[in-house]
């Protein structure tokens, strides 16, 4: 299982990093969002706010990559005719899908680097990390939390042929509910409550508090808790939905 | 006459095929959800930043929703054929290329306009922004001109699909950049001079400015020059797009890349 997960993740990270054209998109999107935030928030004259915006834009892209990557991965398997083979393999299906979703989040690491460099070089955003060690731990925890939420989403995509479009539609709602660029304080109260159940909410808080303080540890802990929960829920959902798809004979439908 | 038939029959058939692939009850909320949440996202970001009003972001992002369908409609019309491995077969036919691909793109664009209008209406209620009838008419006129300009630009993007594989991603990236460059979410005076210069050569920038003037009760006299510029930008891209369709189809045949996937 561990070997399947590790090798699967490595293959997908390499695969996602193969096309320079794809990577250009990965880098440009968070830069666009961060730039919009810089130009809008510039009037507040608060460098910490701009750094938080950089981090928020990076996590936004991580989520996009995970949700689109996981839906696109399944759709690609359908088109290539390999989804049935993967389902029939003796390795649990979750161990095949989870590496894809986590690898998408890892590729989002490029976005983090690019956005921080962009902000520092062009907008004089100070790159001062209050807790460097915690930051180094918070980033993979954030990737894991977002990737595992992707696993839960991917399980529903097994049933749904137009999964890619659904993945795209899920970007903004999660960005809003997790307060990545727009603070939850300006949104209706119930929106923040939804965020508690979402990996990007805790991942972003872990990274932000590691960079800006005061304490990132509770959020890092929550990342691990929600990741474990998503793994259990995602595995159960995958099993159930694969069973339904097999009994309906819809796995191969493109 | 034959080109008109190809345009109409091809368009209707491909649109019907879309609903064979995706259930309308999923398609409708999904296509509506994206622009609605996009408008709300930027409106709340603007509120937090205390920059501009909800009306500013509402108009800017509603126009963006139209633009995206213009960019993607054409891109998908060609890219979809490549993905389905039918592009080479399609190009072997003697049909008029513009009619062929525009026929596939126009229904999607019309859907996009309806979606943008619905998202605009929903978000107007959520954000409590109200428009008078003459303001709405002005906005509709500006949106129509912008839609033409974006479709023309989409023709250029789509024609790249005759030569390359990742056109959807490219259109997606260009569309994303327009969130910033077109002034949809950042007042143009806040952007650096070179970004403004790039934006003035792209569709949507002048259309959004015109829409904001007309949506604020301004006259067509005040926004006329902006609408004229938007239309001129659209005409230039239309000519460029038609030329690119010819050149890149030839290049695709010459280098045998029409079936690469």
Coordinates of C-alpha atoms in Angstrom, one line a residue, chain B residues 54-249:
Chain B
X54 CA -20.4 46.2 -5.4
X55 CA -21.7 47.6 -8.7
X56 CA -18.1 47.9 -10.0
X57 CA -17.4 44.2 -9.4
X58 CA -20.8 43.1 -10.4
X59 CA -20.6 44.7 -13.9
X60 CA -16.9 43.7 -14.4
X61 CA -17.4 40.0 -13.5
X62 CA -20.6 39.6 -15.4
X63 CA -18.8 40.8 -18.5
X64 CA -16.0 38.3 -17.6
X65 CA -18.6 35.5 -17.6
X66 CA -19.5 36.4 -21.2
X67 CA -15.9 36.7 -22.2
X68 CA -15.0 33.2 -20.9
X69 CA -17.7 31.6 -23.0
X70 CA -16.4 33.5 -26.0
X71 CA -12.9 32.3 -25.4
X72 CA -13.8 28.7 -24.6
X73 CA -16.6 28.3 -27.1
X74 CA -14.2 28.5 -30.0
X75 CA -11.4 26.8 -28.2
X76 CA -13.6 23.8 -27.3
X77 CA -15.1 23.7 -30.8
X78 CA -11.8 22.7 -32.2
X79 CA -10.1 21.2 -29.1
X80 CA -13.2 18.9 -28.6
X81 CA -12.9 17.5 -32.1
X82 CA -9.2 16.8 -31.5
X83 CA -10.0 15.0 -28.2
X84 CA -12.7 12.9 -29.9
X85 CA -10.2 12.1 -32.7
X86 CA -12.7 13.5 -35.3
X87 CA -10.7 16.7 -36.2
X88 CA -8.9 15.1 -39.2
X89 CA -12.2 13.6 -40.5
X90 CA -13.9 17.0 -40.1
X91 CA -11.1 18.8 -41.9
X92 CA -11.2 16.4 -44.8
X93 CA -14.7 17.7 -45.6
X94 CA -14.9 20.6 -48.1
X95 CA -17.2 22.6 -45.6
X96 CA -16.5 26.3 -44.9
X97 CA -14.2 26.3 -41.8
X98 CA -15.7 29.4 -40.2
X99 CA -19.2 28.0 -40.5
X100 CA -18.1 24.7 -39.3
X101 CA -16.5 25.9 -36.0
X102 CA -18.6 29.0 -35.4
X103 CA -21.7 26.8 -35.7
X104 CA -20.3 24.7 -32.8
X105 CA -19.3 27.7 -30.8
X106 CA -22.3 30.0 -31.1
X107 CA -24.8 27.8 -29.0
X108 CA -22.3 27.7 -26.2
X109 CA -21.8 31.4 -26.4
X110 CA -25.5 32.0 -26.3
X111 CA -25.7 29.8 -23.3
X112 CA -22.9 31.8 -21.7
X113 CA -24.8 35.1 -22.3
X114 CA -27.9 33.6 -20.7
X115 CA -25.8 32.3 -17.8
X116 CA -24.1 35.7 -17.4
X117 CA -27.4 37.5 -17.4
X118 CA -28.9 35.1 -14.8
X119 CA -25.8 35.4 -12.6
X120 CA -25.9 39.1 -12.9
X121 CA -29.6 39.1 -11.8
X122 CA -29.0 36.7 -8.9
X123 CA -26.0 38.7 -7.6
X124 CA -27.8 42.0 -8.0
X125 CA -30.3 40.7 -5.5
X126 CA -27.7 39.2 -3.1
X127 CA -25.6 42.3 -3.2
X128 CA -28.6 44.6 -3.2
X129 CA -27.5 46.5 -6.3
X130 CA -30.3 47.9 -8.4
X131 CA -30.4 49.1 -12.0
X132 CA -33.0 51.3 -13.8
X133 CA -34.4 50.0 -17.1
X134 CA -32.4 52.3 -19.3
X135 CA -29.2 51.3 -17.4
X136 CA -29.9 47.6 -18.1
X137 CA -30.5 48.4 -21.8
X138 CA -27.1 50.2 -21.9
X139 CA -25.4 47.2 -20.2
X140 CA -27.0 44.8 -22.6
X141 CA -25.7 46.9 -25.6
X142 CA -22.2 47.0 -24.1
X143 CA -22.4 43.2 -23.4
X144 CA -23.4 42.5 -27.0
X145 CA -20.4 44.4 -28.4
X146 CA -18.0 42.8 -25.8
X147 CA -19.4 39.4 -26.7
X148 CA -18.6 39.9 -30.4
X149 CA -15.1 41.1 -29.5
X150 CA -14.5 38.1 -27.2
X151 CA -15.8 35.6 -29.7
X152 CA -13.4 37.1 -32.3
X153 CA -10.6 36.7 -29.9
X154 CA -11.8 33.2 -29.1
X155 CA -11.5 32.4 -32.8
X156 CA -7.8 33.2 -32.6
X157 CA -7.4 31.1 -29.5
X158 CA -9.5 28.3 -31.0
X159 CA -7.5 28.2 -34.2
X160 CA -4.4 27.4 -32.2
X161 CA -6.2 24.1 -31.5
X162 CA -5.4 23.1 -35.1
X163 CA -1.7 23.1 -34.3
X164 CA -1.5 22.5 -30.5
X165 CA -3.1 20.3 -27.8
X166 CA -3.4 22.5 -24.7
X167 CA -5.6 25.2 -26.1
X168 CA -8.2 25.0 -23.4
X169 CA -5.5 25.5 -20.8
X170 CA -4.1 28.4 -22.8
X171 CA -7.6 30.0 -23.1
X172 CA -8.1 29.4 -19.4
X173 CA -4.9 31.2 -18.5
X174 CA -5.7 34.1 -20.9
X175 CA -9.2 34.3 -19.4
X176 CA -7.7 34.3 -15.9
X177 CA -5.3 37.1 -16.8
X178 CA -8.2 39.1 -18.1
X179 CA -9.5 39.2 -14.5
X180 CA -6.6 41.6 -13.9
X181 CA -5.7 43.2 -17.2
X182 CA -9.2 44.1 -18.4
X183 CA -9.9 46.1 -15.3
X184 CA -12.8 43.8 -14.3
X185 CA -11.6 43.7 -10.7
X186 CA -9.0 46.4 -10.4
X187 CA -9.6 50.1 -11.4
X188 CA -7.5 50.7 -14.5
X189 CA -5.8 53.8 -13.0
X190 CA -4.3 51.5 -10.3
X191 CA -2.6 49.3 -12.9
X192 CA 0.9 50.0 -14.3
X193 CA 1.0 51.8 -17.7
X194 CA 2.2 48.8 -19.7
X195 CA -0.6 46.6 -18.3
X196 CA -3.1 49.2 -19.3
X197 CA -1.5 49.3 -22.8
X198 CA -1.8 45.6 -23.2
X199 CA -5.4 45.7 -21.9
X200 CA -6.4 48.3 -24.4
X201 CA -5.4 46.0 -27.2
X202 CA -7.5 43.1 -25.8
X203 CA -11.3 42.6 -25.9
X204 CA -13.4 43.4 -22.9
X205 CA -11.3 46.3 -21.5
X206 CA -13.2 49.1 -23.4
X207 CA -16.5 47.1 -23.1
X208 CA -16.3 46.9 -19.4
X209 CA -15.6 50.6 -19.1
X210 CA -18.5 51.4 -21.4
X211 CA -20.7 49.0 -19.4
X212 CA -19.8 50.8 -16.2
X213 CA -20.7 54.2 -17.7
X214 CA -24.0 53.0 -19.1
X215 CA -24.8 51.0 -16.0
X216 CA -24.3 54.1 -13.9
X217 CA -26.9 56.0 -16.0
X218 CA -24.5 57.5 -18.5
X219 CA -25.5 58.2 -22.0
X220 CA -24.5 56.4 -25.2
X221 CA -22.8 59.7 -26.2
X222 CA -20.4 59.3 -23.2
X223 CA -19.7 55.6 -23.8
X224 CA -19.9 55.6 -27.6
X225 CA -16.2 56.0 -28.2
X226 CA -15.5 53.0 -25.9
X227 CA -18.0 50.9 -27.7
X228 CA -16.5 51.8 -31.0
X229 CA -13.0 50.9 -29.8
X230 CA -14.4 47.5 -28.5
X231 CA -16.0 46.8 -31.8
X232 CA -12.8 47.8 -33.7
X233 CA -10.8 45.4 -31.5
X234 CA -13.3 42.7 -32.2
X235 CA -13.1 43.3 -36.0
X236 CA -9.3 43.1 -35.9
X237 CA -9.3 39.8 -34.1
X238 CA -12.0 38.4 -36.4
X239 CA -9.8 39.1 -39.4
X240 CA -6.8 37.7 -37.6
X241 CA -8.7 34.6 -36.5
X242 CA -9.9 33.8 -40.0
X243 CA -6.3 34.1 -41.3
X244 CA -5.0 31.9 -38.4
X245 CA -7.6 29.2 -39.2
X246 CA -6.3 28.9 -42.7
X247 CA -2.6 29.1 -41.9
X248 CA -2.7 26.8 -38.9
X249 CA -4.9 24.2 -40.7

